[in-house]
Structure formats: structure tokens, C-alpha cells
Amino acid sequence: SQQGEEDPQALSIQEGENATMNCSYKTSINNLQWYRQNSGRGLVHLILIRSNEREKHSGRLRVTLDTSKKSSSLLITASRAADTASYFCATGGFGNEKLTFGTGTRLTIIP
Amino acid sequence: GAVVSQHPSWVICKSGTSVKIECRSLDFQATTMFWYRQFPKQSLMLMATSNEGSKATYEQGVEKDKFLINHASLTLSTLTVTSAHPEDSSFYICSALWARRGRTGELFFGEGSRLTVL
């Protein structure tokens, strides 16, 4: 079963614009992670935010976490064509905790 | 970062045959590996947790006799799709947990294996 629901399901923007994706989850968490998947490829870990953190940055990525609303957002600034991919939030994944993925957002950057 | 290799990256087989997919951690030992299935334009669904030296733990609804998992060494887990049918056609992805002493374990993903059953 999915832990997270993401919206939008698909997003197309012009190169250079910012892209925002949202993730909502159901149960309490210790951390939340974001992954990228290029078409037909494996997953690349982007960023992890812990439950006691509200915001985290990594390069052009900005992740926020609101545990009261059980939601997270991923912002990609100054998008590039190479950012075209599917993005998934995921919870768990440490120790023996299963990693459970959200439904994903398909991002298309239009050159 | 650590590398996880999956083989084959794609395979086409006839209905009724069995297909084996390998997942190897190339530069670390992984006592735990995970197998996921992903249908087109959908998310990854966990199939089973593979534990070195013991039986795999399957998620609800996943047939263990259909999807055989063997984790015989600390660097290799295999998924065998037995008597494959067209509905088994999917993208199968493994991940390996690198647990280092004193550090939180990290997951590393393979590049996936696309199975097409004719």
C-alpha cells in the first residue's frame, strides 16, 4: 500500500521556472525522503528530512516538512531539461523499517 | 556512493518460463535487500524483504511460490519469477541496505530490470 499521495500527478513547466511537488502521508514518521527516477531507470536519492526539521536545502532543491499536516514539499528552482523525471517521496527505510513510496509526480521540463 | 547492480537490465521471455533477476551490492555487504515492482507510470510497490541466510518476508498479496527470493550471500539476492505470465511483465527494482556501525543504514537502488512476458 502507498504511504504517501503526491500532487500533482504530472507537471509540465518551462525551463528556468520553479517546480513544486507535494506529498502527504498517513502515519507518523521519523524521516521523509525524496527520490528521482529517470524514465526506465533506478532511483536516485535526493534528500532526507528528519521529523524534527522543517526545511532543508541541497543545491537547487528545497524540501519542507510539516508534521502537523503530515505533508512535505519539494521545490526545484531554476529548472533544467535534465530535471525531467518522476519524483517520489518515501517514508521509512532505516533499520528494519520498510521504505514506502508515494504515488509520484512526473515532471517535464520544456526547453 | 555505493553501487548496486541488477542483471539483466531487460529480459523478454515466453509465457510459462522462469526468469531469474540478480541484485548485487558491488562494494558493500548487505544483509537486507528489498525487491520492488513498478508498473508503467506507477509507484514502486514493495514485494518482499530479502534477508541473508534466512527466508524472505513477503508483502501481503505477493505469492512467495511465484516470486522466489534467495539471499545466499551478503552481496547477492536473486528474484526468480516462476511460470511467468504476461501480467508479470513489469519493472523490477532492488535496493540494498548498507548498515555501517555507528551510522544510520542507507539504501542504494539498482537500475532495475524490465521483464516482458510474451
mmCIF file of C-alpha atoms in Angstrom:
data_model
loop_
_atom_site.group_PDB
_atom_site.id
_atom_site.type_symbol
_atom_site.label_atom_id
_atom_site.label_comp_id
_atom_site.label_asym_id
_atom_site.label_seq_id
_atom_site.Cartn_x
_atom_site.Cartn_y
_atom_site.Cartn_z
ATOM 1 C CA SER A 1 0.000 0.000 0.000
ATOM 2 C CA GLN A 2 1.106 3.575 -0.526
ATOM 3 C CA GLN A 3 2.071 5.682 2.425
ATOM 4 C CA GLY A 4 2.111 8.932 0.513
ATOM 5 C CA GLU A 5 -0.029 10.683 -2.013
ATOM 6 C CA GLU A 6 1.667 13.171 -4.247
ATOM 7 C CA ASP A 7 0.300 16.000 -6.244
ATOM 8 C CA PRO A 8 0.277 16.944 -8.888
ATOM 9 C CA GLN A 9 0.499 13.588 -10.651
ATOM 10 C CA ALA A 10 2.073 15.333 -13.606
ATOM 11 C CA LEU A 11 3.627 18.752 -14.033
ATOM 12 C CA SER A 12 4.988 20.486 -17.133
ATOM 13 C CA ILE A 13 6.851 23.765 -16.847
ATOM 14 C CA GLN A 14 9.189 25.879 -18.914
ATOM 15 C CA GLU A 15 12.903 25.593 -18.356
ATOM 16 C CA GLY A 16 14.049 28.102 -15.792
ATOM 17 C CA GLU A 17 10.814 28.108 -13.838
ATOM 18 C CA ASN A 18 10.444 26.611 -10.386
ATOM 19 C CA ALA A 19 8.709 23.279 -9.839
ATOM 20 C CA THR A 20 6.860 22.402 -6.662
ATOM 21 C CA MET A 21 5.652 18.943 -5.748
ATOM 22 C CA ASN A 22 3.696 17.997 -2.674
ATOM 23 C CA CYS A 23 3.495 14.805 -0.668
ATOM 24 C CA SER A 24 1.019 13.859 2.024
ATOM 25 C CA TYR A 25 1.437 10.823 4.222
ATOM 26 C CA LYS A 26 -0.727 8.948 6.662
ATOM 27 C CA THR A 27 1.204 7.773 9.707
ATOM 28 C CA SER A 28 3.779 9.383 11.970
ATOM 29 C CA ILE A 29 7.308 9.316 10.615
ATOM 30 C CA ASN A 30 10.918 9.581 11.707
ATOM 31 C CA ASN A 31 12.040 10.976 8.396
ATOM 32 C CA LEU A 32 10.912 11.602 4.855
ATOM 33 C CA GLN A 33 12.987 11.208 1.725
ATOM 34 C CA TRP A 34 12.701 12.345 -1.853
ATOM 35 C CA TYR A 35 13.903 10.289 -4.796
ATOM 36 C CA ARG A 36 14.185 10.925 -8.525
ATOM 37 C CA GLN A 37 13.656 8.320 -11.195
ATOM 38 C CA ASN A 38 14.560 8.915 -14.800
ATOM 39 C CA SER A 39 12.407 7.006 -17.246
ATOM 40 C CA GLY A 40 13.157 3.283 -17.117
ATOM 41 C CA ARG A 41 15.956 3.693 -14.621
ATOM 42 C CA GLY A 42 16.585 3.117 -10.938
ATOM 43 C CA LEU A 43 16.101 5.595 -8.150
ATOM 44 C CA VAL A 44 18.430 8.343 -7.085
ATOM 45 C CA HIS A 45 18.259 9.589 -3.518
ATOM 46 C CA LEU A 46 17.869 13.370 -3.447
ATOM 47 C CA ILE A 47 17.394 14.491 0.109
ATOM 48 C CA LEU A 48 16.282 13.337 3.547
ATOM 49 C CA ILE A 49 14.497 15.478 6.089
ATOM 50 C CA ARG A 50 14.057 14.336 9.662
ATOM 51 C CA SER A 51 10.846 14.708 11.604
ATOM 52 C CA ASN A 52 12.342 17.434 13.811
ATOM 53 C CA GLU A 53 13.374 19.512 10.796
ATOM 54 C CA ARG A 54 11.103 21.935 8.981
ATOM 55 C CA GLU A 55 13.190 22.832 5.972
ATOM 56 C CA LYS A 56 16.264 21.564 4.223
ATOM 57 C CA HIS A 57 18.255 22.711 1.205
ATOM 58 C CA SER A 58 20.527 20.921 -1.193
ATOM 59 C CA GLY A 59 21.680 22.860 -4.225
ATOM 60 C CA ARG A 60 18.580 23.801 -6.214
ATOM 61 C CA LEU A 61 16.383 21.605 -4.036
ATOM 62 C CA ARG A 62 14.365 22.836 -1.097
ATOM 63 C CA VAL A 63 12.312 20.454 0.997
ATOM 64 C CA THR A 64 9.838 21.395 3.675
ATOM 65 C CA LEU A 65 8.140 19.178 6.210
ATOM 66 C CA ASP A 66 5.000 19.911 8.213
ATOM 67 C CA THR A 67 4.417 17.031 10.591
ATOM 68 C CA SER A 68 1.209 18.594 11.923
ATOM 69 C CA LYS A 69 -0.283 18.403 8.441
ATOM 70 C CA LYS A 70 1.588 15.225 7.532
ATOM 71 C CA SER A 71 2.870 16.831 4.372
ATOM 72 C CA SER A 72 6.111 17.672 2.613
ATOM 73 C CA SER A 73 7.002 19.663 -0.456
ATOM 74 C CA LEU A 74 9.903 19.534 -2.862
ATOM 75 C CA LEU A 75 10.849 22.712 -4.700
ATOM 76 C CA ILE A 76 13.253 22.627 -7.617
ATOM 77 C CA THR A 77 14.433 26.101 -8.513
ATOM 78 C CA ALA A 78 15.639 27.264 -11.913
ATOM 79 C CA SER A 79 14.579 24.015 -13.560
ATOM 80 C CA ARG A 80 16.632 22.420 -16.310
ATOM 81 C CA ALA A 81 15.737 19.959 -19.026
ATOM 82 C CA ALA A 82 17.748 17.330 -17.147
ATOM 83 C CA ASP A 83 15.318 17.623 -14.232
ATOM 84 C CA THR A 84 12.691 15.846 -16.330
ATOM 85 C CA ALA A 85 11.929 12.716 -14.307
ATOM 86 C CA SER A 86 9.488 11.217 -11.824
ATOM 87 C CA TYR A 87 9.847 12.307 -8.244
ATOM 88 C CA PHE A 88 8.767 10.203 -5.283
ATOM 89 C CA CYS A 89 8.525 10.901 -1.607
ATOM 90 C CA ALA A 90 9.167 7.970 0.695
ATOM 91 C CA THR A 91 8.942 7.276 4.389
ATOM 92 C CA GLY A 92 10.828 4.767 6.494
ATOM 93 C CA GLY A 93 13.827 2.944 5.091
ATOM 94 C CA PHE A 94 16.107 2.788 8.101
ATOM 95 C CA GLY A 95 16.962 -0.158 10.223
ATOM 96 C CA ASN A 96 14.334 -2.761 9.506
ATOM 97 C CA GLU A 97 11.755 -0.138 8.648
ATOM 98 C CA LYS A 98 10.332 -0.636 5.179
ATOM 99 C CA LEU A 99 10.678 2.177 2.681
ATOM 100 C CA THR A 100 7.251 3.087 1.402
ATOM 101 C CA PHE A 101 6.857 5.300 -1.636
ATOM 102 C CA GLY A 102 4.304 7.885 -2.556
ATOM 103 C CA THR A 103 2.429 7.877 -5.830
ATOM 104 C CA GLY A 104 4.941 10.120 -7.571
ATOM 105 C CA THR A 105 4.932 13.257 -9.698
ATOM 106 C CA ARG A 106 6.016 13.143 -13.338
ATOM 107 C CA LEU A 107 7.863 16.347 -14.055
ATOM 108 C CA THR A 108 8.509 17.506 -17.602
ATOM 109 C CA ILE A 109 10.730 20.494 -18.245
ATOM 110 C CA ILE A 110 10.054 22.115 -21.596
ATOM 111 C CA PRO A 111 13.217 23.571 -23.164
ATOM 112 C CA GLY B 1 28.190 6.349 -3.319
ATOM 113 C CA ALA B 2 27.749 2.618 -3.086
ATOM 114 C CA VAL B 3 26.791 0.660 -6.190
ATOM 115 C CA VAL B 4 24.046 -1.883 -6.609
ATOM 116 C CA SER B 5 23.970 -3.810 -9.849
ATOM 117 C CA GLN B 6 20.974 -5.569 -11.331
ATOM 118 C CA HIS B 7 21.146 -8.124 -14.082
ATOM 119 C CA PRO B 8 19.679 -8.460 -16.588
ATOM 120 C CA SER B 9 18.539 -4.913 -17.248
ATOM 121 C CA TRP B 10 15.868 -6.231 -19.559
ATOM 122 C CA VAL B 11 14.561 -9.646 -20.465
ATOM 123 C CA ILE B 12 11.893 -10.999 -22.780
ATOM 124 C CA CYS B 13 10.578 -14.479 -22.178
ATOM 125 C CA LYS B 14 7.782 -16.780 -23.252
ATOM 126 C CA SER B 15 4.795 -17.396 -21.043
ATOM 127 C CA GLY B 16 5.379 -20.342 -18.725
ATOM 128 C CA THR B 17 9.121 -19.962 -18.414
ATOM 129 C CA SER B 18 11.019 -18.840 -15.325
ATOM 130 C CA VAL B 19 13.237 -15.798 -15.164
ATOM 131 C CA LYS B 20 15.942 -15.010 -12.634
ATOM 132 C CA ILE B 21 16.973 -11.462 -11.780
ATOM 133 C CA GLU B 22 20.123 -10.780 -9.785
ATOM 134 C CA CYS B 23 20.811 -7.933 -7.410
ATOM 135 C CA ARG B 24 24.397 -7.413 -6.291
ATOM 136 C CA SER B 25 25.925 -4.936 -3.904
ATOM 137 C CA LEU B 26 29.294 -4.302 -5.505
ATOM 138 C CA ASP B 27 31.261 -2.535 -2.811
ATOM 139 C CA PHE B 28 29.474 -3.271 0.428
ATOM 140 C CA GLN B 29 27.802 -6.121 2.231
ATOM 141 C CA ALA B 30 24.050 -6.097 2.540
ATOM 142 C CA THR B 31 22.293 -8.377 4.985
ATOM 143 C CA THR B 32 18.996 -6.909 3.836
ATOM 144 C CA MET B 33 17.801 -6.265 0.323
ATOM 145 C CA PHE B 34 14.382 -5.263 -0.927
ATOM 146 C CA TRP B 35 12.529 -6.122 -4.110
ATOM 147 C CA TYR B 36 10.041 -3.735 -5.668
ATOM 148 C CA ARG B 37 7.749 -3.960 -8.668
ATOM 149 C CA GLN B 38 6.746 -0.950 -10.690
ATOM 150 C CA PHE B 39 4.060 -0.880 -13.359
ATOM 151 C CA PRO B 40 4.171 1.829 -16.034
ATOM 152 C CA LYS B 41 3.577 5.325 -14.702
ATOM 153 C CA GLN B 42 3.013 3.982 -11.212
ATOM 154 C CA SER B 43 4.943 3.994 -7.998
ATOM 155 C CA LEU B 44 7.165 1.295 -6.563
ATOM 156 C CA MET B 45 5.402 -1.392 -4.608
ATOM 157 C CA LEU B 46 7.419 -3.408 -2.125
ATOM 158 C CA MET B 47 7.212 -7.107 -2.877
ATOM 159 C CA ALA B 48 9.475 -8.625 -0.286
ATOM 160 C CA THR B 49 12.351 -8.131 2.090
ATOM 161 C CA SER B 50 15.294 -10.415 1.452
ATOM 162 C CA ASN B 51 17.426 -11.395 4.431
ATOM 163 C CA GLU B 52 20.787 -13.060 4.052
ATOM 164 C CA GLY B 53 20.718 -16.611 5.323
ATOM 165 C CA SER B 54 17.013 -16.709 6.082
ATOM 166 C CA LYS B 55 13.674 -16.751 4.351
ATOM 167 C CA ALA B 56 12.381 -13.657 2.663
ATOM 168 C CA THR B 57 9.466 -11.732 4.127
ATOM 169 C CA TYR B 58 6.736 -11.170 1.570
ATOM 170 C CA GLU B 59 4.236 -8.344 1.491
ATOM 171 C CA GLN B 60 0.560 -9.104 1.605
ATOM 172 C CA GLY B 61 -0.739 -10.259 -1.732
ATOM 173 C CA VAL B 62 2.638 -11.311 -3.122
ATOM 174 C CA GLU B 63 2.819 -15.023 -3.898
ATOM 175 C CA LYS B 64 6.010 -16.439 -2.449
ATOM 176 C CA ASP B 65 5.821 -19.534 -4.645
ATOM 177 C CA LYS B 66 5.549 -17.311 -7.676
ATOM 178 C CA PHE B 67 8.342 -14.927 -6.783
ATOM 179 C CA LEU B 68 11.171 -16.923 -5.290
ATOM 180 C CA ILE B 69 13.794 -14.932 -3.440
ATOM 181 C CA ASN B 70 17.187 -16.251 -2.443
ATOM 182 C CA HIS B 71 19.756 -14.247 -0.498
ATOM 183 C CA ALA B 72 22.581 -16.725 -0.278
ATOM 184 C CA SER B 73 25.424 -14.291 0.299
ATOM 185 C CA LEU B 74 25.986 -10.846 1.710
ATOM 186 C CA THR B 75 26.286 -9.351 -1.746
ATOM 187 C CA LEU B 76 23.702 -11.199 -3.811
ATOM 188 C CA SER B 77 19.959 -11.596 -3.786
ATOM 189 C CA THR B 78 18.022 -13.211 -6.607
ATOM 190 C CA LEU B 79 14.387 -12.938 -7.613
ATOM 191 C CA THR B 80 13.009 -15.743 -9.741
ATOM 192 C CA VAL B 81 9.677 -15.221 -11.442
ATOM 193 C CA THR B 82 8.368 -18.730 -11.907
ATOM 194 C CA SER B 83 5.998 -19.755 -14.666
ATOM 195 C CA ALA B 84 5.836 -16.187 -15.871
ATOM 196 C CA HIS B 85 2.663 -14.821 -17.431
ATOM 197 C CA PRO B 86 2.074 -11.595 -19.351
ATOM 198 C CA GLU B 87 0.641 -9.943 -16.242
ATOM 199 C CA ASP B 88 4.041 -10.404 -14.581
ATOM 200 C CA SER B 89 5.515 -8.005 -17.126
ATOM 201 C CA SER B 90 6.848 -5.140 -15.079
ATOM 202 C CA PHE B 91 9.900 -3.216 -13.956
ATOM 203 C CA TYR B 92 11.565 -4.912 -11.001
ATOM 204 C CA ILE B 93 13.893 -2.877 -8.810
ATOM 205 C CA CYS B 94 16.042 -3.992 -5.916
ATOM 206 C CA SER B 95 17.614 -1.989 -3.149
ATOM 207 C CA ALA B 96 20.328 -2.960 -0.709
ATOM 208 C CA LEU B 97 20.736 -1.690 2.822
ATOM 209 C CA TRP B 98 24.254 -0.679 3.760
ATOM 210 C CA ALA B 99 24.347 -0.770 7.530
ATOM 211 C CA ARG B 100 27.564 0.586 8.955
ATOM 212 C CA ARG B 101 28.449 0.501 12.632
ATOM 213 C CA GLY B 102 27.555 3.713 14.353
ATOM 214 C CA ARG B 103 25.788 5.110 11.296
ATOM 215 C CA THR B 104 22.243 5.039 10.062
ATOM 216 C CA GLY B 105 21.797 2.473 7.329
ATOM 217 C CA GLU B 106 21.490 3.747 3.778
ATOM 218 C CA LEU B 107 19.560 2.288 0.908
ATOM 219 C CA PHE B 108 21.030 2.049 -2.559
ATOM 220 C CA PHE B 109 18.968 1.101 -5.581
ATOM 221 C CA GLY B 110 19.757 -0.974 -8.612
ATOM 222 C CA GLU B 111 18.978 0.282 -12.092
ATOM 223 C CA GLY B 112 16.024 -2.038 -12.433
ATOM 224 C CA SER B 113 15.158 -4.988 -14.663
ATOM 225 C CA ARG B 114 12.397 -4.771 -17.214
ATOM 226 C CA LEU B 115 10.596 -8.056 -17.720
ATOM 227 C CA THR B 116 8.360 -8.609 -20.722
ATOM 228 C CA VAL B 117 6.456 -11.877 -20.887
ATOM 229 C CA LEU B 118 5.045 -12.747 -24.284
#
